[in-house]
Amino acid sequence: GVVMRPEKARPGPEVPLTTIDKLVGELGLERVDFIKMDIEGCEGRALRGMLGLLRRHRPVILSEFGPQMLMAMSDITPEAYLQQLRSPGYDLFIVEKDSPGTFTRASDGEILARFKADGAMTHLDLLALPQDRRAD
């Protein structure tokens, strides 16, 4: 299998990788409703490997968004990651850490501004909801 070892990665064991699209096919999953990504900046790489799944299954996504880690580990700008996350027809919401269960719909500019407003912040949690799926 493919092994990922970004140049800036810390030393550690090599881990075989696959794409989510390939894994869903191998497992024969009929439905994927929810994906959580908290993979220390590799969210951009993971997202690129699940575009087919996003189009077919339309899952809700909870993603960590850490601009510095995204650039270091996924070689993607924060702006490009947000655009890629929206591109299959998703709306983005900031998960409010100070108010559990509260989500604020936000544009890419608002997400970036929120991150920059707190210089000590390392990441935001984002909820991506498909525009064509309604909660029951």
CSV table of C-alpha atoms in Angstrom, one decimal:
chain,number,residue,atom,x,y,z
A,1,GLY,CA,0.0,0.0,0.0
A,2,VAL,CA,0.8,3.7,-0.1
A,3,VAL,CA,2.9,5.0,2.8
A,4,MET,CA,2.7,8.7,3.7
A,5,ARG,CA,5.6,10.3,5.5
A,6,PRO,CA,5.5,14.1,4.9
A,7,GLU,CA,8.9,15.8,5.1
A,8,LYS,CA,7.8,17.8,8.2
A,9,ALA,CA,6.3,14.7,10.0
A,10,ARG,CA,7.7,13.6,13.3
A,11,PRO,CA,9.7,10.3,13.3
A,12,GLY,CA,7.5,7.3,13.9
A,13,PRO,CA,6.2,4.1,12.3
A,14,GLU,CA,5.2,4.0,8.7
A,15,VAL,CA,1.5,3.6,8.2
A,16,PRO,CA,-0.1,2.1,5.1
A,17,LEU,CA,-2.7,4.3,3.6
A,18,THR,CA,-5.8,4.0,1.4
A,19,THR,CA,-8.5,6.4,0.3
A,20,ILE,CA,-11.9,6.5,2.0
A,21,ASP,CA,-13.4,6.0,-1.4
A,22,LYS,CA,-11.5,2.8,-1.9
A,23,LEU,CA,-12.2,1.6,1.6
A,24,VAL,CA,-15.9,2.2,1.3
A,25,GLY,CA,-15.9,0.1,-1.9
A,26,GLU,CA,-13.8,-2.7,-0.3
A,27,LEU,CA,-16.1,-2.9,2.7
A,28,GLY,CA,-19.2,-2.8,0.6
A,29,LEU,CA,-20.8,-0.1,2.7
A,30,GLU,CA,-24.2,0.9,1.4
A,31,ARG,CA,-24.4,4.2,3.4
A,32,VAL,CA,-22.0,6.6,5.2
A,33,ASP,CA,-23.8,9.3,7.1
A,34,PHE,CA,-21.1,10.9,9.3
A,35,ILE,CA,-17.4,11.5,9.1
A,36,LYS,CA,-15.2,13.0,11.8
A,37,MET,CA,-11.8,14.2,10.8
A,38,ASP,CA,-9.3,15.1,13.5
A,39,ILE,CA,-6.1,14.0,11.9
A,40,GLU,CA,-3.6,16.8,12.8
A,41,GLY,CA,-3.5,18.7,9.5
A,42,CYS,CA,-4.0,15.7,7.2
A,43,GLU,CA,-7.7,16.6,6.7
A,44,GLY,CA,-6.9,18.1,3.2
A,45,ARG,CA,-5.3,14.8,2.1
A,46,ALA,CA,-8.3,12.8,3.5
A,47,LEU,CA,-10.8,15.0,1.8
A,48,ARG,CA,-9.1,14.5,-1.6
A,49,GLY,CA,-9.6,10.7,-1.0
A,50,MET,CA,-13.3,10.9,-0.3
A,51,LEU,CA,-14.7,13.1,-3.0
A,52,GLY,CA,-16.6,10.2,-4.6
A,53,LEU,CA,-18.1,9.3,-1.2
A,54,LEU,CA,-19.2,12.9,-0.6
A,55,ARG,CA,-21.0,13.1,-3.9
A,56,ARG,CA,-22.7,9.7,-3.5
A,57,HIS,CA,-23.5,9.5,0.3
A,58,ARG,CA,-23.7,13.1,1.3
A,59,PRO,CA,-22.4,12.5,4.9
A,60,VAL,CA,-22.3,15.2,7.6
A,61,ILE,CA,-18.7,16.0,8.3
A,62,LEU,CA,-17.1,17.2,11.5
A,63,SER,CA,-13.6,18.5,10.7
A,64,GLU,CA,-10.9,20.1,12.7
A,65,PHE,CA,-9.6,23.2,10.9
A,66,GLY,CA,-6.0,24.2,11.8
A,67,PRO,CA,-4.5,26.4,9.1
A,68,GLN,CA,-0.8,25.9,10.0
A,69,MET,CA,-1.2,22.1,10.3
A,70,LEU,CA,-3.1,22.0,7.0
A,71,MET,CA,-0.4,23.8,5.2
A,72,ALA,CA,2.4,21.7,6.8
A,73,MET,CA,0.8,18.2,6.5
A,74,SER,CA,-1.6,18.5,3.5
A,75,ASP,CA,0.2,21.1,1.5
A,76,ILE,CA,-3.0,23.0,1.1
A,77,THR,CA,-3.9,26.6,2.0
A,78,PRO,CA,-6.7,27.1,4.5
A,79,GLU,CA,-8.7,28.9,1.9
A,80,ALA,CA,-8.3,26.1,-0.6
A,81,TYR,CA,-9.3,23.5,2.1
A,82,LEU,CA,-12.5,25.5,2.9
A,83,GLN,CA,-13.4,25.7,-0.8
A,84,GLN,CA,-12.7,22.0,-1.3
A,85,LEU,CA,-15.0,21.2,1.6
A,86,ARG,CA,-17.8,23.4,0.2
A,87,SER,CA,-17.4,22.3,-3.4
A,88,PRO,CA,-19.5,19.2,-3.4
A,89,GLY,CA,-22.4,21.3,-2.1
A,90,TYR,CA,-21.8,21.8,1.6
A,91,ASP,CA,-22.6,24.6,4.0
A,92,LEU,CA,-20.0,25.3,6.8
A,93,PHE,CA,-20.7,26.0,10.4
A,94,ILE,CA,-18.3,26.8,13.3
A,95,VAL,CA,-18.8,24.6,16.3
A,96,GLU,CA,-19.0,27.0,19.2
A,97,LYS,CA,-16.7,25.7,21.9
A,98,ASP,CA,-18.1,28.0,24.6
A,99,SER,CA,-21.7,27.0,23.9
A,100,PRO,CA,-22.1,23.2,23.4
A,101,GLY,CA,-24.5,22.2,20.7
A,102,THR,CA,-24.4,25.6,19.0
A,103,PHE,CA,-23.3,26.0,15.4
A,104,THR,CA,-22.8,29.2,13.6
A,105,ARG,CA,-23.2,29.3,9.8
A,106,ALA,CA,-20.1,31.0,8.4
A,107,SER,CA,-18.5,32.1,5.2
A,108,ASP,CA,-14.9,31.2,4.4
A,109,GLY,CA,-13.9,34.8,5.3
A,110,GLU,CA,-15.8,34.6,8.7
A,111,ILE,CA,-14.1,31.2,9.5
A,112,LEU,CA,-10.7,32.7,8.8
A,113,ALA,CA,-11.4,35.9,10.7
A,114,ARG,CA,-12.6,33.9,13.7
A,115,PHE,CA,-9.4,31.9,13.7
A,116,LYS,CA,-7.2,35.0,13.3
A,117,ALA,CA,-9.1,36.9,16.1
A,118,ASP,CA,-7.7,34.5,18.7
A,119,GLY,CA,-3.9,34.4,18.3
A,120,ALA,CA,-3.6,31.4,20.7
A,121,MET,CA,-6.1,29.3,18.8
A,122,THR,CA,-4.6,26.2,17.1
A,123,HIS,CA,-7.8,25.0,15.5
A,124,LEU,CA,-11.6,25.5,15.0
A,125,ASP,CA,-14.1,22.6,14.7
A,126,LEU,CA,-16.2,22.9,11.6
A,127,LEU,CA,-19.5,21.2,10.8
A,128,ALA,CA,-20.1,20.6,7.1
A,129,LEU,CA,-23.8,19.9,6.2
A,130,PRO,CA,-24.8,18.9,2.7
A,131,GLN,CA,-27.2,21.4,1.2
A,132,ASP,CA,-29.5,18.7,-0.2
A,133,ARG,CA,-30.0,16.7,3.0
A,134,ARG,CA,-32.3,17.8,5.8
A,135,ALA,CA,-32.1,16.6,9.4
A,136,ASP,CA,-35.1,14.4,10.2
